[in-house]
PDB file of C-alpha atoms in Angstrom:
ATOM      1  CA  MET A1121      89.383  90.796 113.100  1.00  0.00           C
ATOM      2  CA  ASP A1122      92.650  90.945 110.853  1.00  0.00           C
ATOM      3  CA  PHE A1123      96.141  90.652 112.008  1.00  0.00           C
ATOM      4  CA  ARG A1124      98.791  91.395 110.036  1.00  0.00           C
ATOM      5  CA  PHE A1125     102.678  92.092 110.207  1.00  0.00           C
ATOM      6  CA  SER A1126     103.976  94.732 108.302  1.00  0.00           C
ATOM      7  CA  LEU A1127     107.353  95.640 106.902  1.00  0.00           C
ATOM      8  CA  GLY A1128     106.463  98.894 104.485  1.00  0.00           C
ATOM      9  CA  LYS A1129     103.299  99.649 102.286  1.00  0.00           C
ATOM     10  CA  GLY A1130     102.438  97.018 100.061  1.00  0.00           C
ATOM     11  CA  ARG A1131     104.596  94.066 102.465  1.00  0.00           C
ATOM     12  CA  GLU A1132     101.611  93.226 104.712  1.00  0.00           C
ATOM     13  CA  ILE A1133     101.961  89.583 105.669  1.00  0.00           C
ATOM     14  CA  HIS A1134     100.045  87.934 107.562  1.00  0.00           C
ATOM     15  CA  PRO A1135     100.075  85.348 110.216  1.00  0.00           C
ATOM     16  CA  LEU A1136      99.277  82.146 108.890  1.00  0.00           C
ATOM     17  CA  ASP A1137     101.602  83.156 105.666  1.00  0.00           C
ATOM     18  CA  PHE A1138     104.262  83.348 107.849  1.00  0.00           C
ATOM     19  CA  LEU A1139     103.534  80.395 109.838  1.00  0.00           C
ATOM     20  CA  ARG A1140     103.905  78.601 106.253  1.00  0.00           C
ATOM     21  CA  ARG A1141     106.644  80.446 105.311  1.00  0.00           C
ATOM     22  CA  ARG A1142     108.654  79.229 108.762  1.00  0.00           C
ATOM     23  CA  LEU A1143     106.755  75.380 108.144  1.00  0.00           C
ATOM     24  CA  THR A1144     108.350  75.305 104.419  1.00  0.00           C
ATOM     25  CA  ARG A1145     111.571  73.613 104.162  1.00  0.00           C
ATOM     26  CA  GLY A1146     113.239  72.387 100.905  1.00  0.00           C
ATOM     27  CA  LEU A1147     110.770  74.572  98.815  1.00  0.00           C
ATOM     28  CA  ASP A1148     112.208  77.000  96.968  1.00  0.00           C
ATOM     29  CA  VAL A1149     111.672  79.729  94.339  1.00  0.00           C
ATOM     30  CA  ALA A1150     112.964  82.226  92.864  1.00  0.00           C
ATOM     31  CA  THR A1151     112.672  83.953  89.057  1.00  0.00           C
ATOM     32  CA  GLY A1152     114.625  84.076  85.386  1.00  0.00           C
ATOM     33  CA  ASP A1153     118.194  86.957  85.359  1.00  0.00           C
ATOM     34  CA  GLU A1154     115.721  88.122  82.119  1.00  0.00           C
ATOM     35  CA  PRO A1155     113.398  90.494  82.819  1.00  0.00           C
ATOM     36  CA  ALA A1156     109.984  90.636  82.417  1.00  0.00           C
ATOM     37  CA  ARG A1157     107.765  92.587  80.576  1.00  0.00           C
ATOM     38  CA  ARG A1158     104.269  92.906  79.588  1.00  0.00           C
ATOM     39  CA  GLY A1159     102.710  91.155  77.260  1.00  0.00           C
ATOM     40  CA  GLY A1160     105.982  88.486  77.569  1.00  0.00           C
ATOM     41  CA  GLU A1161     107.380  85.695  79.649  1.00  0.00           C
ATOM     42  CA  VAL A1162     108.787  85.486  83.040  1.00  0.00           C
ATOM     43  CA  GLU A1163     110.360  81.661  83.489  1.00  0.00           C
ATOM     44  CA  ALA A1164     110.294  80.607  87.366  1.00  0.00           C
ATOM     45  CA  LEU A1165     112.598  78.482  89.157  1.00  0.00           C
ATOM     46  CA  VAL A1166     111.016  76.034  91.476  1.00  0.00           C
ATOM     47  CA  THR A1167     114.174  73.946  93.620  1.00  0.00           C
ATOM     48  CA  ILE A1168     112.882  71.359  94.918  1.00  0.00           C
ATOM     49  CA  SER A1169     114.963  69.446  98.346  1.00  0.00           C
ATOM     50  CA  ASN A1170     113.343  68.057 100.131  1.00  0.00           C
ATOM     51  CA  ALA A1171     109.929  66.581  98.433  1.00  0.00           C
ATOM     52  CA  ARG A1172     108.533  64.974 101.356  1.00  0.00           C
ATOM     53  CA  LYS A1173     105.931  66.727 103.267  1.00  0.00           C
ATOM     54  CA  LEU A1174     105.006  69.164 100.322  1.00  0.00           C
ATOM     55  CA  GLY A1175     102.272  67.604  99.205  1.00  0.00           C
ATOM     56  CA  ASP A1176     100.732  68.264  96.009  1.00  0.00           C
ATOM     57  CA  LEU A1177     103.066  71.050  94.687  1.00  0.00           C
ATOM     58  CA  GLU A1178     101.848  74.238  91.936  1.00  0.00           C
ATOM     59  CA  VAL A1179     103.483  76.888  91.220  1.00  0.00           C
ATOM     60  CA  GLY A1180     102.182  80.594  90.041  1.00  0.00           C
ATOM     61  CA  VAL A1181     102.347  84.244  89.423  1.00  0.00           C
ATOM     62  CA  VAL A1182     100.660  86.617  91.681  1.00  0.00           C
ATOM     63  CA  CYS A1183     100.020  90.230  91.429  1.00  0.00           C
ATOM     64  CA  THR A1184      98.546  91.630  94.354  1.00  0.00           C
ATOM     65  CA  GLU A1185      96.602  94.659  94.333  1.00  0.00           C
ATOM     66  CA  TYR A1186      97.518  97.170  97.793  1.00  0.00           C
ATOM     67  CA  TYR A1187      95.752 100.248  98.263  1.00  0.00           C
ATOM     68  CA  ASP A1188      94.678 102.745 100.320  1.00  0.00           C
ATOM     69  CA  GLU A1189      90.909 102.836 101.887  1.00  0.00           C
ATOM     70  CA  GLN A1190      89.392 104.770 104.672  1.00  0.00           C
ATOM     71  CA  GLU A1191      87.629 103.554 107.256  1.00  0.00           C
ATOM     72  CA  THR A1192      85.072 103.863 109.255  1.00  0.00           C
ATOM     73  CA  THR A1193      84.988 102.791 113.217  1.00  0.00           C
ATOM     74  CA  ARG A1194      82.492 103.415 115.540  1.00  0.00           C
ATOM     75  CA  ASP A1195      83.765 103.429 119.271  1.00  0.00           C
ATOM     76  CA  SER A1196      81.737 102.308 121.978  1.00  0.00           C
ATOM     77  CA  ASP A1197      80.303 105.945 123.326  1.00  0.00           C
ATOM     78  CA  GLY A1198      79.030 105.547 119.835  1.00  0.00           C
ATOM     79  CA  SER A1199      81.303 108.427 118.103  1.00  0.00           C
ATOM     80  CA  THR A1200      83.117 107.235 115.198  1.00  0.00           C
ATOM     81  CA  SER A1201      86.613 107.653 113.751  1.00  0.00           C
ATOM     82  CA  LEU A1202      88.572 107.578 110.304  1.00  0.00           C
ATOM     83  CA  SER A1203      91.453 105.735 109.888  1.00  0.00           C
ATOM     84  CA  ARG A1204      93.321 104.842 106.589  1.00  0.00           C
ATOM     85  CA  SER A1205      94.225 101.550 106.132  1.00  0.00           C
ATOM     86  CA  THR A1206      95.945  99.715 102.936  1.00  0.00           C
ATOM     87  CA  SER A1207      93.180  96.770 102.056  1.00  0.00           C
ATOM     88  CA  ASP A1208      94.812  94.421  99.155  1.00  0.00           C
ATOM     89  CA  GLU A1209      93.227  91.954  96.569  1.00  0.00           C
ATOM     90  CA  VAL A1210      94.618  89.430  93.994  1.00  0.00           C
ATOM     91  CA  ALA A1211      94.546  91.449  90.405  1.00  0.00           C
ATOM     92  CA  HIS A1212      96.378  88.589  88.204  1.00  0.00           C
ATOM     93  CA  GLU A1213      97.566  84.823  89.160  1.00  0.00           C
ATOM     94  CA  SER A1214      98.477  81.755  86.965  1.00  0.00           C
ATOM     95  CA  TRP A1215      99.025  78.451  88.178  1.00  0.00           C
ATOM     96  CA  SER A1216     100.751  75.131  86.771  1.00  0.00           C
ATOM     97  CA  GLN A1217     100.966  72.069  88.535  1.00  0.00           C
ATOM     98  CA  VAL A1218     104.421  71.000  88.550  1.00  0.00           C
ATOM     99  CA  GLU A1219     105.872  67.320  90.321  1.00  0.00           C
ATOM    100  CA  SER A1220     107.106  66.804  93.706  1.00  0.00           C
ATOM    101  CA  ILE A1221     110.610  65.492  92.837  1.00  0.00           C
ATOM    102  CA  SER A1222     113.896  66.856  94.295  1.00  0.00           C
ATOM    103  CA  GLY A1223     115.888  69.564  91.776  1.00  0.00           C
ATOM    104  CA  THR A1224     115.309  72.437  90.010  1.00  0.00           C
ATOM    105  CA  GLN A1225     112.673  72.967  88.000  1.00  0.00           C
ATOM    106  CA  SER A1226     111.565  75.890  85.001  1.00  0.00           C
ATOM    107  CA  LEU A1227     108.483  76.578  84.128  1.00  0.00           C
ATOM    108  CA  ARG A1228     107.926  80.076  81.931  1.00  0.00           C
ATOM    109  CA  PHE A1229     104.284  82.058  82.497  1.00  0.00           C
ATOM    110  CA  MET A1230     102.722  84.618  80.582  1.00  0.00           C
ATOM    111  CA  ILE A1231     102.561  87.986  81.539  1.00  0.00           C
ATOM    112  CA  PRO A1232      99.566  89.732  79.985  1.00  0.00           C
ATOM    113  CA  SER A1233      99.786  93.009  77.879  1.00  0.00           C
ATOM    114  CA  ASP A1234      97.052  94.390  80.068  1.00  0.00           C
ATOM    115  CA  ALA A1235      97.818  93.436  83.820  1.00  0.00           C
ATOM    116  CA  PRO A1236      99.344  96.141  86.276  1.00  0.00           C
ATOM    117  CA  PHE A1237     103.011  96.737  86.229  1.00  0.00           C
ATOM    118  CA  SER A1238     105.627  96.808  89.358  1.00  0.00           C
ATOM    119  CA  TYR A1239     104.947  99.545  91.080  1.00  0.00           C
ATOM    120  CA  ARG A1240     105.424 100.657  95.006  1.00  0.00           C
ATOM    121  CA  GLY A1241     103.338 103.756  95.492  1.00  0.00           C
ATOM    122  CA  GLU A1242     101.947 106.034  98.152  1.00  0.00           C
ATOM    123  CA  CYS A1243      98.370 105.000  98.536  1.00  0.00           C
ATOM    124  CA  LEU A1244      98.546 101.880  95.467  1.00  0.00           C
ATOM    125  CA  SER A1245     101.135  99.881  94.770  1.00  0.00           C
ATOM    126  CA  PHE A1246     101.182  96.114  92.747  1.00  0.00           C
ATOM    127  CA  LYS A1247     103.410  93.807  93.886  1.00  0.00           C
ATOM    128  CA  TRP A1248     103.940  90.433  91.106  1.00  0.00           C
ATOM    129  CA  GLU A1249     105.777  86.856  92.932  1.00  0.00           C
ATOM    130  CA  VAL A1250     106.662  83.926  91.696  1.00  0.00           C
ATOM    131  CA  VAL A1251     105.001  81.459  94.195  1.00  0.00           C
ATOM    132  CA  ALA A1252     105.319  77.601  95.071  1.00  0.00           C
ATOM    133  CA  ARG A1253     102.665  76.112  97.410  1.00  0.00           C
ATOM    134  CA  GLY A1254     102.187  72.301  98.618  1.00  0.00           C
ATOM    135  CA  HIS A1255      99.011  71.140  98.989  1.00  0.00           C
ATOM    136  CA  LYS A1256      98.367  69.020 102.737  1.00  0.00           C
ATOM    137  CA  SER A1257      95.591  66.784 103.478  1.00  0.00           C
ATOM    138  CA  ARG A1258      96.538  67.927 107.050  1.00  0.00           C
ATOM    139  CA  GLY A1259      98.140  70.951 108.558  1.00  0.00           C
ATOM    140  CA  LEU A1260      99.313  74.159 107.230  1.00  0.00           C
ATOM    141  CA  ASP A1261     100.299  74.463 103.625  1.00  0.00           C
ATOM    142  CA  ALA A1262     104.319  74.790 102.743  1.00  0.00           C
ATOM    143  CA  GLN A1263     104.647  77.977 100.892  1.00  0.00           C
ATOM    144  CA  ALA A1264     107.174  80.016  99.235  1.00  0.00           C
ATOM    145  CA  ARG A1265     107.502  83.288  98.052  1.00  0.00           C
ATOM    146  CA  SER A1266     109.950  85.694  95.655  1.00  0.00           C
ATOM    147  CA  GLU A1267     109.143  89.064  93.983  1.00  0.00           C
ATOM    148  CA  PHE A1268     109.917  90.138  91.141  1.00  0.00           C
ATOM    149  CA  SER A1269     109.514  93.538  88.461  1.00  0.00           C
ATOM    150  CA  VAL A1270     107.464  93.010  85.777  1.00  0.00           C
ATOM    151  CA  LEU A1271     108.362  95.755  84.011  1.00  0.00           C
ATOM    152  CA  PRO A1272     105.830  97.711  81.279  1.00  0.00           C
TER     153      PRO A1272
ATOM    154  CA  VAL B 298      90.705 138.244  92.912  1.00  0.00           C
ATOM    155  CA  SER B 299      91.476 134.999  91.537  1.00  0.00           C
ATOM    156  CA  PRO B 300      92.257 134.898  87.943  1.00  0.00           C
ATOM    157  CA  ARG B 301      90.147 132.174  85.644  1.00  0.00           C
ATOM    158  CA  PHE B 302      92.311 130.317  82.763  1.00  0.00           C
ATOM    159  CA  GLN B 303      92.052 127.976  80.581  1.00  0.00           C
ATOM    160  CA  LEU B 304      94.573 126.184  79.142  1.00  0.00           C
ATOM    161  CA  GLN B 305      95.338 124.214  76.112  1.00  0.00           C
ATOM    162  CA  LEU B 306      97.609 121.219  75.445  1.00  0.00           C
ATOM    163  CA  ASP B 307      99.138 120.543  71.397  1.00  0.00           C
ATOM    164  CA  ARG B 308      97.550 116.903  71.712  1.00  0.00           C
ATOM    165  CA  GLU B 309      95.929 114.637  74.092  1.00  0.00           C
ATOM    166  CA  ARG B 310      97.898 111.115  73.961  1.00  0.00           C
ATOM    167  CA  TYR B 311     101.947 111.426  74.262  1.00  0.00           C
ATOM    168  CA  ALA B 312     104.735 108.409  74.776  1.00  0.00           C
ATOM    169  CA  PRO B 313     107.891 108.636  77.431  1.00  0.00           C
ATOM    170  CA  GLY B 314     110.221 111.377  76.192  1.00  0.00           C
ATOM    171  CA  ASP B 315     107.973 113.009  74.384  1.00  0.00           C
ATOM    172  CA  THR B 316     108.004 117.310  75.093  1.00  0.00           C
ATOM    173  CA  ILE B 317     103.912 118.089  75.983  1.00  0.00           C
ATOM    174  CA  LYS B 318     103.563 121.978  74.384  1.00  0.00           C
ATOM    175  CA  GLY B 319     100.996 124.356  75.872  1.00  0.00           C
ATOM    176  CA  THR B 320      99.382 127.085  75.879  1.00  0.00           C
ATOM    177  CA  ILE B 321      98.036 129.572  79.591  1.00  0.00           C
ATOM    178  CA  GLN B 322      95.227 131.899  78.536  1.00  0.00           C
ATOM    179  CA  ILE B 323      93.990 134.160  80.958  1.00  0.00           C
ATOM    180  CA  LEU B 324      90.045 134.294  80.776  1.00  0.00           C
ATOM    181  CA  GLU B 325      89.926 136.782  83.535  1.00  0.00           C
ATOM    182  CA  GLY B 326      92.657 138.590  84.750  1.00  0.00           C
ATOM    183  CA  GLY B 327      93.055 138.924  88.641  1.00  0.00           C
ATOM    184  CA  ASP B 328      95.755 138.676  91.786  1.00  0.00           C
ATOM    185  CA  SER B 329      98.620 135.578  91.737  1.00  0.00           C
ATOM    186  CA  ARG B 330     102.124 135.835  93.050  1.00  0.00           C
ATOM    187  CA  VAL B 331     103.626 133.032  90.638  1.00  0.00           C
ATOM    188  CA  LEU B 332     101.940 131.331  87.589  1.00  0.00           C
ATOM    189  CA  GLU B 333     103.447 127.721  86.528  1.00  0.00           C
ATOM    190  CA  ALA B 334     102.739 124.106  84.931  1.00  0.00           C
ATOM    191  CA  LEU B 335     103.466 121.227  86.855  1.00  0.00           C
ATOM    192  CA  LEU B 336     103.680 117.578  84.737  1.00  0.00           C
ATOM    193  CA  GLU B 337     102.582 115.545  87.476  1.00  0.00           C
ATOM    194  CA  TYR B 338     102.155 111.592  87.824  1.00  0.00           C
ATOM    195  CA  CYS B 339      99.772 110.834  90.446  1.00  0.00           C
ATOM    196  CA  GLU B 340      98.575 107.804  92.101  1.00  0.00           C
ATOM    197  CA  GLU B 341      94.080 107.659  93.042  1.00  0.00           C
ATOM    198  CA  THR B 342      92.315 104.992  95.052  1.00  0.00           C
ATOM    199  CA  SER B 343      88.603 105.671  95.507  1.00  0.00           C
ATOM    200  CA  ASP B 344      89.312 107.793  98.845  1.00  0.00           C
ATOM    201  CA  TYR B 345      93.038 108.754  98.400  1.00  0.00           C
ATOM    202  CA  SER B 346      95.246 110.309  95.859  1.00  0.00           C
ATOM    203  CA  GLU B 347      99.205 111.773  95.825  1.00  0.00           C
ATOM    204  CA  VAL B 348     101.116 113.261  93.466  1.00  0.00           C
ATOM    205  CA  ALA B 349     103.734 110.573  92.997  1.00  0.00           C
ATOM    206  CA  ILE B 350     106.124 112.957  90.665  1.00  0.00           C
ATOM    207  CA  SER B 351     105.622 116.526  89.497  1.00  0.00           C
ATOM    208  CA  ILE B 352     108.152 118.310  87.494  1.00  0.00           C
ATOM    209  CA  PRO B 353     108.195 122.096  87.492  1.00  0.00           C
ATOM    210  CA  SER B 354     108.059 124.678  84.452  1.00  0.00           C
ATOM    211  CA  GLY B 355     109.188 127.129  85.994  1.00  0.00           C
ATOM    212  CA  PRO B 356     107.374 130.333  86.775  1.00  0.00           C
ATOM    213  CA  LEU B 357     105.246 131.888  83.634  1.00  0.00           C
ATOM    214  CA  ARG B 358     104.740 134.668  85.067  1.00  0.00           C
ATOM    215  CA  GLU B 359     105.397 136.123  88.781  1.00  0.00           C
ATOM    216  CA  GLY B 360     102.752 139.016  89.571  1.00  0.00           C
ATOM    217  CA  GLU B 361      99.260 140.357  88.117  1.00  0.00           C
ATOM    218  CA  LEU B 362      97.426 138.151  85.661  1.00  0.00           C
ATOM    219  CA  THR B 363      95.656 140.319  83.210  1.00  0.00           C
ATOM    220  CA  THR B 364      93.215 139.167  80.896  1.00  0.00           C
ATOM    221  CA  GLY B 365      93.684 138.251  77.520  1.00  0.00           C
ATOM    222  CA  THR B 366      97.044 137.806  77.524  1.00  0.00           C
ATOM    223  CA  SER B 367      98.926 134.191  77.588  1.00  0.00           C
ATOM    224  CA  PHE B 368     101.735 131.929  78.223  1.00  0.00           C
ATOM    225  CA  GLU B 369     103.398 129.197  76.625  1.00  0.00           C
ATOM    226  CA  PHE B 370     104.927 126.562  77.886  1.00  0.00           C
ATOM    227  CA  GLU B 371     106.804 123.135  77.689  1.00  0.00           C
ATOM    228  CA  LEU B 372     107.544 120.424  80.090  1.00  0.00           C
ATOM    229  CA  GLY B 373     109.346 117.122  79.245  1.00  0.00           C
ATOM    230  CA  LEU B 374     108.270 113.587  80.136  1.00  0.00           C
ATOM    231  CA  PRO B 375     110.831 111.206  81.535  1.00  0.00           C
ATOM    232  CA  PRO B 376     112.741 109.311  78.649  1.00  0.00           C
ATOM    233  CA  ASP B 377     111.770 106.429  81.548  1.00  0.00           C
ATOM    234  CA  ALA B 378     107.601 107.294  82.405  1.00  0.00           C
ATOM    235  CA  LEU B 379     105.343 104.729  83.069  1.00  0.00           C
ATOM    236  CA  PRO B 380     102.120 104.975  81.419  1.00  0.00           C
ATOM    237  CA  ASN B 381      98.390 105.757  82.612  1.00  0.00           C
ATOM    238  CA  TYR B 382      97.401 102.413  84.028  1.00  0.00           C
ATOM    239  CA  LYS B 383      93.327 101.967  85.972  1.00  0.00           C
ATOM    240  CA  SER B 384      93.287  98.979  87.783  1.00  0.00           C
ATOM    241  CA  ARG B 385      89.969  97.405  89.762  1.00  0.00           C
ATOM    242  CA  HIS B 386      90.878  99.637  92.673  1.00  0.00           C
ATOM    243  CA  GLY B 387      92.957 102.760  91.449  1.00  0.00           C
ATOM    244  CA  GLU B 388      94.079 104.667  88.583  1.00  0.00           C
ATOM    245  CA  LEU B 389      97.949 105.841  87.588  1.00  0.00           C
ATOM    246  CA  HIS B 390      97.694 108.867  85.902  1.00  0.00           C
ATOM    247  CA  TRP B 391      99.530 112.060  83.985  1.00  0.00           C
ATOM    248  CA  GLN B 392      98.160 115.199  84.509  1.00  0.00           C
ATOM    249  CA  VAL B 393      99.295 118.712  83.591  1.00  0.00           C
ATOM    250  CA  ASP B 394      98.784 121.429  86.122  1.00  0.00           C
ATOM    251  CA  VAL B 395      98.106 124.968  86.279  1.00  0.00           C
ATOM    252  CA  LYS B 396      98.825 126.264  89.631  1.00  0.00           C
ATOM    253  CA  SER B 397      98.562 130.160  90.195  1.00  0.00           C
ATOM    254  CA  GLU B 398      99.934 130.572  93.363  1.00  0.00           C
ATOM    255  CA  GLU B 399      97.897 133.032  95.267  1.00  0.00           C
ATOM    256  CA  PHE B 400      97.675 134.864  98.595  1.00  0.00           C
ATOM    257  CA  ALA B 401      94.464 132.557  99.729  1.00  0.00           C
ATOM    258  CA  ARG B 402      93.774 130.298  97.963  1.00  0.00           C
ATOM    259  CA  ASP B 403      95.627 128.602  95.356  1.00  0.00           C
ATOM    260  CA  SER B 404      94.179 128.199  91.553  1.00  0.00           C
ATOM    261  CA  HIS B 405      94.481 125.090  89.804  1.00  0.00           C
ATOM    262  CA  GLU B 406      93.216 124.219  85.963  1.00  0.00           C
ATOM    263  CA  ARG B 407      94.409 120.437  85.862  1.00  0.00           C
ATOM    264  CA  ARG B 408      94.173 118.181  82.449  1.00  0.00           C
ATOM    265  CA  ARG B 409      94.695 114.328  82.150  1.00  0.00           C
ATOM    266  CA  ILE B 410      96.675 113.196  79.177  1.00  0.00           C
ATOM    267  CA  GLU B 411      97.100 109.942  78.365  1.00  0.00           C
ATOM    268  CA  VAL B 412     100.720 108.534  78.180  1.00  0.00           C
ATOM    269  CA  GLY B 413     101.133 105.263  77.148  1.00  0.00           C
ATOM    270  CA  LEU B 414     104.110 102.948  75.816  1.00  0.00           C
ATOM    271  CA  PRO B 415     105.317 103.353  71.706  1.00  0.00           C
ATOM    272  CA  ASP B 416     103.282  99.626  69.541  1.00  0.00           C
TER     273      ASP B 416
END
């Protein structure tokens, strides 16, 4: 069973992600002011105000494809019903290790020219985010995310 | 009787801001209330499709369509038009949809066009 909080099309949040964000203290990500384009670069800014408990840290850019599908469910009486649901899959991701030290670090990531551009539709969407995640040997990973726009 | 028509376009590939010129040839006349052409940006997944943007030509003809007649139209792609894109689970694409509104089921002739950014 898949539990998700929905904040509108293409904005579903898994409960574990929600907990990770609550657990993330002292970690923030953003992108630079320049608009990102396919075939160009995006600047990721990682700010660590408290490096303790973050674990091994990596930063990446992730594009997620959200697409609507028809689901068939079988009821207890044997009848079937159709419903519309939104599935998601990572369309592109690129990661880089960063040092777990206090302060702001800048990294640049290439956006491939054949990658999706940002789009929020009715049955198909592409969402770009810069993500920082700290891998802990025990417990949930820390995770900070920030959406940005990729132009065609 | 539903009319039968054929769509001809001046090109297959366009860029944002371009004008699409087309001709509708009536192969078999029939009852129609309105004939028009629509430029549409469509979303498609394996199970669903939606029209995200629809730019109408306006009525090209109101009333019965006669065999052998033809109608010319022009549709403008927006200067900031998004390009076509095909992904693993879906597709975004432009199409021209010629629609004859009829008292029963409307008739359509749809043609995909390639819209890409200039090099």
